[in-house]
mmCIF file of C-alpha atoms and ligand atoms in Angstrom:
data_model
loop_
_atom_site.group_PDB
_atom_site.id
_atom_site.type_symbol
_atom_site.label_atom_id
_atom_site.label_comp_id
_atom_site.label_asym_id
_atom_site.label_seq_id
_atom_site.Cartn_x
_atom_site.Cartn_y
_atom_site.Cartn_z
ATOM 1 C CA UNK B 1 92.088 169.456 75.519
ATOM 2 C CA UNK B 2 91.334 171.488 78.682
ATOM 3 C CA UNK B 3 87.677 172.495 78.492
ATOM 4 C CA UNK B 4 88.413 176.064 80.139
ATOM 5 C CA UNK B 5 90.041 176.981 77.045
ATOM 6 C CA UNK B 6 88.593 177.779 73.798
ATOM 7 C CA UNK B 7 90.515 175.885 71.027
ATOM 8 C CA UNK B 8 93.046 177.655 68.642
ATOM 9 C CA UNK B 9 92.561 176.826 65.205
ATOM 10 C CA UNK B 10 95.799 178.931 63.122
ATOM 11 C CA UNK B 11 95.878 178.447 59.172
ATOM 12 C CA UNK B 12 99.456 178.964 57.875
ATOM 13 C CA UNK B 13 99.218 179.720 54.188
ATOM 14 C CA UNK B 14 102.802 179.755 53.888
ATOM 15 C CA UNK B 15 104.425 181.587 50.239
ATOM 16 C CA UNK B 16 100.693 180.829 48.895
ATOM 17 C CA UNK B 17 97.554 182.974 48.545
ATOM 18 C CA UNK B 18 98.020 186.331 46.730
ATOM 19 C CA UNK B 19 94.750 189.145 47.072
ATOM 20 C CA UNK B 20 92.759 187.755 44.864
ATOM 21 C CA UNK B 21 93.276 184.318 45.956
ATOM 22 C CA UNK B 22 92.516 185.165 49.539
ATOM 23 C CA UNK B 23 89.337 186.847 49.041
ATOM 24 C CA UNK B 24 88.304 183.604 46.654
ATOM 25 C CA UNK B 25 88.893 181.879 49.629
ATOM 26 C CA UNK B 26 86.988 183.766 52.242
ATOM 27 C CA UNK B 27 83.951 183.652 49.443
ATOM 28 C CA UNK B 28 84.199 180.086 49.490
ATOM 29 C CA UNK B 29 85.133 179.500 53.204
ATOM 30 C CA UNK B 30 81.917 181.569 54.157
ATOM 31 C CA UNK B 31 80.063 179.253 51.513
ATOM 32 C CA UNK B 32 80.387 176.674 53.434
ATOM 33 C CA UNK B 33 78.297 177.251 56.080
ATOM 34 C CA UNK B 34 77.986 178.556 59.883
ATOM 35 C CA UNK B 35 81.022 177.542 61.969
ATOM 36 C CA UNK B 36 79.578 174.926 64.709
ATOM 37 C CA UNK B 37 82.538 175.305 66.894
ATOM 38 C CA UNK B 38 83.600 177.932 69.688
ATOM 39 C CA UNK B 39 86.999 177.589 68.172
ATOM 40 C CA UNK B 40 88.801 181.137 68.046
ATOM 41 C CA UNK B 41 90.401 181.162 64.287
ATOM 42 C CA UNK B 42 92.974 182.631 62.942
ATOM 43 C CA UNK B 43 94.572 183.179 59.678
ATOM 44 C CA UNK B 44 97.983 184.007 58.850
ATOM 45 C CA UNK B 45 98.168 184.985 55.108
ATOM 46 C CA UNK B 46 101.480 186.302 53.188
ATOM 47 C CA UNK B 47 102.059 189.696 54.915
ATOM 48 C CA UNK B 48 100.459 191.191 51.222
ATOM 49 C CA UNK B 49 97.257 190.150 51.855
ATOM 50 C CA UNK B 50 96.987 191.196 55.360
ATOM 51 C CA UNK B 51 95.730 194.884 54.452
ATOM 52 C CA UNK B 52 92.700 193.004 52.262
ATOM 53 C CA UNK B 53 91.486 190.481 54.747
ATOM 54 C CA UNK B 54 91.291 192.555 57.558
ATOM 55 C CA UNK B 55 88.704 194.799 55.753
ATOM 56 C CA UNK B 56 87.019 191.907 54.383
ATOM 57 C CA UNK B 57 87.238 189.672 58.034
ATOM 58 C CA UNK B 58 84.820 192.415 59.596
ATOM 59 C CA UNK B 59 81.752 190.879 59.441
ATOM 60 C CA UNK B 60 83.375 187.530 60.457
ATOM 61 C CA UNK B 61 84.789 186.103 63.939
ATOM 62 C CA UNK B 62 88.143 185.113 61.896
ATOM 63 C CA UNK B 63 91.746 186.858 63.379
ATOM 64 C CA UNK B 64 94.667 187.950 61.486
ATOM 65 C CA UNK B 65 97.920 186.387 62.372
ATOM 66 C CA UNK B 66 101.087 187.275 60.551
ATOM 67 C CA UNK B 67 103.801 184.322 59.697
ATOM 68 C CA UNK B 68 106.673 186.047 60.767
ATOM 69 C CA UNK B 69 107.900 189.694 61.985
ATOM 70 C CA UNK B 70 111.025 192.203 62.731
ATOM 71 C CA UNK B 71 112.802 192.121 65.672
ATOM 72 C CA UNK B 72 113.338 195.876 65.001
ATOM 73 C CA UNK B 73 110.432 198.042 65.709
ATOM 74 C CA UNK B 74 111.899 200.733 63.262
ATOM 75 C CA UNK B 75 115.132 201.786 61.609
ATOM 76 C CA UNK B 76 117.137 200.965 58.444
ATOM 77 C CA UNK B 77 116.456 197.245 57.674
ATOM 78 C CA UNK B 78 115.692 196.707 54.107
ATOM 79 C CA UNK B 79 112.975 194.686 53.532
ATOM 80 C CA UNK B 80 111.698 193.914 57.148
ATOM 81 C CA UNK B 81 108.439 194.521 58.390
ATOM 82 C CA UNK B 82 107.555 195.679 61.912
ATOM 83 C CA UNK B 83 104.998 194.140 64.513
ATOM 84 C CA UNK B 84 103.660 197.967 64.791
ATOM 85 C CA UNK B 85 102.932 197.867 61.279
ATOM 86 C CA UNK B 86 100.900 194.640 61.841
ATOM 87 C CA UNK B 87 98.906 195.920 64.578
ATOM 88 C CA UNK B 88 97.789 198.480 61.777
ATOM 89 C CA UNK B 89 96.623 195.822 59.864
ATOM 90 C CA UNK B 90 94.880 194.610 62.382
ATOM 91 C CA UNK B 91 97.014 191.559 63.294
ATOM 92 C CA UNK B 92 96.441 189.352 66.613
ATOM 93 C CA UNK B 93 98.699 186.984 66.341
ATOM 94 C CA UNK B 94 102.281 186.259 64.591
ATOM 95 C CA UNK B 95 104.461 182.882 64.160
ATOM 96 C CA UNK B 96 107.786 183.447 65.864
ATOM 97 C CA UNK B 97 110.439 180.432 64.622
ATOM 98 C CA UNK B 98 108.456 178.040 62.434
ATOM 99 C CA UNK B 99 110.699 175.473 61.190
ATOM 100 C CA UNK B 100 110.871 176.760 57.654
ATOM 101 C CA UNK B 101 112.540 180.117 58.656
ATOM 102 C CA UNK B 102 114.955 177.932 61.357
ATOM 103 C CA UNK B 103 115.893 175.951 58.120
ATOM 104 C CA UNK B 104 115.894 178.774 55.011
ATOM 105 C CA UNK B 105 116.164 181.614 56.808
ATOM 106 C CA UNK B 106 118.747 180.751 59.000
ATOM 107 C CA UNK B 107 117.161 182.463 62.290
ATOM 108 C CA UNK B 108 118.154 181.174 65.731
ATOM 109 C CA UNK B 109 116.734 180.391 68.836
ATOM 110 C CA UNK B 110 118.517 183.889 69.843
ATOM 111 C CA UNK B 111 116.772 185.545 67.216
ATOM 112 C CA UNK B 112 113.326 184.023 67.877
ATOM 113 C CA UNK B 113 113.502 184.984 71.401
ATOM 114 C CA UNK B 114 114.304 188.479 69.984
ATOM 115 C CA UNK B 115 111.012 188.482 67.444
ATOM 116 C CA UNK B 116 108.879 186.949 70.406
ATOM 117 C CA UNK B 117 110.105 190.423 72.508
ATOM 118 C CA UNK B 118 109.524 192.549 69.200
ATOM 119 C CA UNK B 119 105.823 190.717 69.242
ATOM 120 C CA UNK B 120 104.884 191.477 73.148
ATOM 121 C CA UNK B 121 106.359 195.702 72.229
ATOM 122 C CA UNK B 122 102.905 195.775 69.746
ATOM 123 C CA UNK B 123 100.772 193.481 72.189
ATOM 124 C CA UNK B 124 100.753 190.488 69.338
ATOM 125 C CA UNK B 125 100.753 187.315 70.610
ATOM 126 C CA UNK B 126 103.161 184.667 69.586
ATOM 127 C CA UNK B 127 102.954 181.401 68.354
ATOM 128 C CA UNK B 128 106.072 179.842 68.426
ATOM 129 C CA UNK B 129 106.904 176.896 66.647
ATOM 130 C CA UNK B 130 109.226 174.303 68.216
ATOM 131 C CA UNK B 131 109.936 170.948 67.156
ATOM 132 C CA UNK B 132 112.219 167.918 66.310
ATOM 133 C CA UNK B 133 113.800 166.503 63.115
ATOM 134 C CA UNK B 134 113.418 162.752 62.435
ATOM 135 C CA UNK B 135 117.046 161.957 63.431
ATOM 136 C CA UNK B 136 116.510 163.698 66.641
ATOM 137 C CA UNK B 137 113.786 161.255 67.679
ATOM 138 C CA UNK B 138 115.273 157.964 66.829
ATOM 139 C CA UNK B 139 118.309 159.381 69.044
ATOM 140 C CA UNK B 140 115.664 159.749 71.579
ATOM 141 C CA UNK B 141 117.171 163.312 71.805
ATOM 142 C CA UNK B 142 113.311 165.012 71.093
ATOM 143 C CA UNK B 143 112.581 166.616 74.524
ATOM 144 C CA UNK B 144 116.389 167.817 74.967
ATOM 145 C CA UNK B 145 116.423 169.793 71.873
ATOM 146 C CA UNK B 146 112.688 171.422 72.155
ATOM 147 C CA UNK B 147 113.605 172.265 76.017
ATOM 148 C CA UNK B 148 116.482 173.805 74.792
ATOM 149 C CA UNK B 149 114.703 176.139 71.879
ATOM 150 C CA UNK B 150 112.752 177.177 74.527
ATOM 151 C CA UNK B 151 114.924 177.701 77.341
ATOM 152 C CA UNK B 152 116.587 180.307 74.988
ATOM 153 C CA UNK B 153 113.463 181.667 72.983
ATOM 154 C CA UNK B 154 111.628 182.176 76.369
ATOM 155 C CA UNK B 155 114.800 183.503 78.066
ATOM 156 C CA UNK B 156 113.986 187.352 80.237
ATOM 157 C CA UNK B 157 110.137 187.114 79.573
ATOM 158 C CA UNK B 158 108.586 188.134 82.583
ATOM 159 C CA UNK B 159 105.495 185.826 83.562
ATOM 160 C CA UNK B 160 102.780 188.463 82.610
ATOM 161 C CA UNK B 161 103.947 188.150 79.064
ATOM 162 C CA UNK B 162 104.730 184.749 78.980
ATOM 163 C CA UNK B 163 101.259 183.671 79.810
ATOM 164 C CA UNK B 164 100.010 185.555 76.549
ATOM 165 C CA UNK B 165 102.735 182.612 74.606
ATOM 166 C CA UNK B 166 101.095 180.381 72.019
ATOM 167 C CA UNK B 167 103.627 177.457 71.539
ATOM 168 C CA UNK B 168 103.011 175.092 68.595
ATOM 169 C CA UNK B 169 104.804 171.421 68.536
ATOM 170 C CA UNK B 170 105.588 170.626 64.803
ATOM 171 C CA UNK B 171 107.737 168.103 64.326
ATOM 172 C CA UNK B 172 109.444 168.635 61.367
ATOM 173 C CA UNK B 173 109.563 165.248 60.201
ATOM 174 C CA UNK B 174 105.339 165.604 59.931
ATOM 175 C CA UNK B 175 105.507 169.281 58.217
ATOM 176 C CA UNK B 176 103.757 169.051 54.372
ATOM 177 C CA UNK B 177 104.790 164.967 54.408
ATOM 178 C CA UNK B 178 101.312 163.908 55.075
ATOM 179 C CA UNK B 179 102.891 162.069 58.205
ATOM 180 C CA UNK B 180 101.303 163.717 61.032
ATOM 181 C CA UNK B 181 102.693 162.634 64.540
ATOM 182 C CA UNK B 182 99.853 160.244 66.155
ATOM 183 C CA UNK B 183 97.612 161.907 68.641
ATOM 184 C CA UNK B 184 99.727 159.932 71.449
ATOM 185 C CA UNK B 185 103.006 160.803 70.205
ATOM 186 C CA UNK B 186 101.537 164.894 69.830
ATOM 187 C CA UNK B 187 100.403 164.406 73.727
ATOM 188 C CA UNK B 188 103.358 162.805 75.066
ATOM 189 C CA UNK B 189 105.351 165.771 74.001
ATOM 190 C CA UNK B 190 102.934 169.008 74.562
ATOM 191 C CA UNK B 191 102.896 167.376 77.776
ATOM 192 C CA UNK B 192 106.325 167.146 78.414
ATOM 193 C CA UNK B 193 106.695 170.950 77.134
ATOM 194 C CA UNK B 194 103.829 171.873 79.760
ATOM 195 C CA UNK B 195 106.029 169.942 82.714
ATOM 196 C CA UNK B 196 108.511 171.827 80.907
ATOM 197 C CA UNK B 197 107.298 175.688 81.248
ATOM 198 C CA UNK B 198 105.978 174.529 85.064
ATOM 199 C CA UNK B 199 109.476 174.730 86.085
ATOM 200 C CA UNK B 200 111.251 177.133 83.395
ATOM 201 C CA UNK B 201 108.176 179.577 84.407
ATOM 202 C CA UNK B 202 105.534 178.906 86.674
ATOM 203 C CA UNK B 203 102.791 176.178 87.444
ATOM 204 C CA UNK B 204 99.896 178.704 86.907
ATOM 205 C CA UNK B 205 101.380 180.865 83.903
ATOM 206 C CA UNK B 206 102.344 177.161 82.162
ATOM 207 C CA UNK B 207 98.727 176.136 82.210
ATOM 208 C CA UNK B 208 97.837 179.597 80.909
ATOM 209 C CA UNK B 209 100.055 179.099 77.884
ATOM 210 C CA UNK B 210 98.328 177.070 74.971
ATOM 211 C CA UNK B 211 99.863 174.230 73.603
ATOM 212 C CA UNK B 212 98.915 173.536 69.639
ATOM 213 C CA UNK B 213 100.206 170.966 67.241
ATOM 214 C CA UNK B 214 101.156 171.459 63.938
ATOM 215 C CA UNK B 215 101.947 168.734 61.215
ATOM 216 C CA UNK B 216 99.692 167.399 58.225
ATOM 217 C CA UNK B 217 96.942 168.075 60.132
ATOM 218 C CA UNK B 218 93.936 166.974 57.967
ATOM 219 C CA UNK B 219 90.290 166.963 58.325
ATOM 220 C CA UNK B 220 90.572 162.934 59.409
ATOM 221 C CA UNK B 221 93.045 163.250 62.372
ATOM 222 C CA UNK B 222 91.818 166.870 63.479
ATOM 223 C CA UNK B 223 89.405 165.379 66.014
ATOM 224 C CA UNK B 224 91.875 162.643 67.651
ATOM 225 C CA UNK B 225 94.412 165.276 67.650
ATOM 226 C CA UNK B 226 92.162 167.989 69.793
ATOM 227 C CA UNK B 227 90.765 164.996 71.852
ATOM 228 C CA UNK B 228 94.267 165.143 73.645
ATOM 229 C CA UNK B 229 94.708 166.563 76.722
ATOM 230 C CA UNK B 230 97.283 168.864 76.333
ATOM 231 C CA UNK B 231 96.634 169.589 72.499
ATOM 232 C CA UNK B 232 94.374 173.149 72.581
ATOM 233 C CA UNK B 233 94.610 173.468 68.814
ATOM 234 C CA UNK B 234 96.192 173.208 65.814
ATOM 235 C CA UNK B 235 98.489 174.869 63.297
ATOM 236 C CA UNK B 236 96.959 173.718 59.985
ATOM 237 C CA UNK B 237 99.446 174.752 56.804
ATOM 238 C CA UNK B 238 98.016 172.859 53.638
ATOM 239 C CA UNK B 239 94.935 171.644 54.655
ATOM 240 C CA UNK B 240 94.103 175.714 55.530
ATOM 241 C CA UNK B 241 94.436 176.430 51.588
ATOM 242 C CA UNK B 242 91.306 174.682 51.007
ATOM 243 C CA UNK B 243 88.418 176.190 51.971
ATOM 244 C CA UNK B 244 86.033 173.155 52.599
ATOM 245 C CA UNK B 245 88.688 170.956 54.195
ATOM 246 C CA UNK B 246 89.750 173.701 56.310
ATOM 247 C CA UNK B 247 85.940 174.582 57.500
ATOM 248 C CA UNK B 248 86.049 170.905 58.078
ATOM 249 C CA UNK B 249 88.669 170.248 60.960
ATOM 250 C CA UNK B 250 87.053 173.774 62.403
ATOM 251 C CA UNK B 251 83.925 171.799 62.973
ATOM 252 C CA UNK B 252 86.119 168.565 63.918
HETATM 253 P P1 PGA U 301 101.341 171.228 57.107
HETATM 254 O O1 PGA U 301 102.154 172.476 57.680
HETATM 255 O O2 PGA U 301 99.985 171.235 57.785
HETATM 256 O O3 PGA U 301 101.238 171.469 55.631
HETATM 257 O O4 PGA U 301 102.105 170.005 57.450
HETATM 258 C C1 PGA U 301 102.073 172.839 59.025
HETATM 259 C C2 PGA U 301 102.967 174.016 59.298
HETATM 260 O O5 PGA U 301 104.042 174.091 58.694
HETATM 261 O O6 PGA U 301 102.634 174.891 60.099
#
């Protein structure tokens, strides 16, 4: 990874956690010891819990990150929660497009583009998740599809913004299978994405954006994965639900 930058360690807890789960977990997380790494940390919890942690993250160097938001700021939309109201829970960061809401939720690369807008309105800063199914890569059709998710998702962001873009490289086919991608196969494509943004944006606001990967990240293949070039963190789902294993790849 490139030195300059501090890592980006994200823990998506998904539908799990619940208040009293997610101050168990900050108990036990804290249990386990001072964190030995200059890694900046954030956890997205279900939007319930938000409220909770960010009283009880105070006294810590964790972040809040939401896992998804509006792309309204305000208005009649049942259901739908703003990135203003995250900001008042203190929230730093949000997921824009993980694969989950592509796949249940239905939402296009149109309407991540329009949730990574509604995230620079409240000054959040988006990670958003791109990546390729199985039967894209044995077509050999992986780096057409991701340029394409982000050709739209990153369409009319000016370059001030963009450089404030997380993007996270999950492939889906490695999402809660326990089959992460292999360190070279994670570089080969962040890379490619980086080439990628050089041209779609600029060379200097590309190597401003950081580049994560996401996908059954564990505490064994944390380190490989970060010793990559082009990998500046990770997006951890499961492994982030335990506290030990997750304190583990921080100090990876
Ligand atoms: P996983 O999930 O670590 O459980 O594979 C990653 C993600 O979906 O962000």
């Amino acid at each position: 990874m490139d030195k300059q930058k501090k890592p980006l360690i994200v823990a998506n807890w998904k539908l799990h956690g619940g208040e009293s789960f997610s101050l168990r977990w900050l108990t036990a997380f804290k249990n386990q010891g001072p964190l030995l790494s200059s890694a900046e940390v954030v956890i997205c919890p279900p939007f319930t819990d938000l409220a909770s942690l960010f009283m009880a993250f105070q006294d810590t160097s964790l972040k809040l990150g939401a896992q998804n938001l509006s792309a309204y700021d305000e208005g009649a939309y049942t259901g739908e929660v703003s990135g203003a109201f995250l900001r008042e829970w203190g929230v730093e960061y949000v997921i824009v497009g993980h694969s989950e809401r592509r796949e249940h939720f239905f939402e296009s690369n149109e309407m991540v583009a329009e949730k990574i807008q509604a995230a620079f309105r409240q000054d959040l800063k988006p990670i958003v998740c791109v990546g390729e199914t199985l039967a894209l890569r044995e077509a050999g059709k992986t780096m057409d599809f991701i340029k394409n998710q982000l050709k739209i998702a990153l369409t009319g962001l000016g370059l001030g913004l963009a450089e404030n873009l997380v993007i996270a490289y999950e492939p889906l086919w490695a999402i809660g299978t326990g089959k992460n991608a292999t360190p070279e196969q994670a570089e080969e494509v962040l890379k490619e994405i980086r080439d990628y943004l050089k041209i779609f944006l600029d060379a200097p606001t590309a190597l401003k954006i950081r580049l994560l990967y996401g996908g059954s990240v564990k505490t064994s293949n944390a380190a490989l994965l970060l010793a990559q070039n082009h990998v500046e963190g990770l997006l951890v789902g499961g492994a982030s639900l335990d506290p030990k294993a997750f304190y583990e790849i921080l100090n990876a």
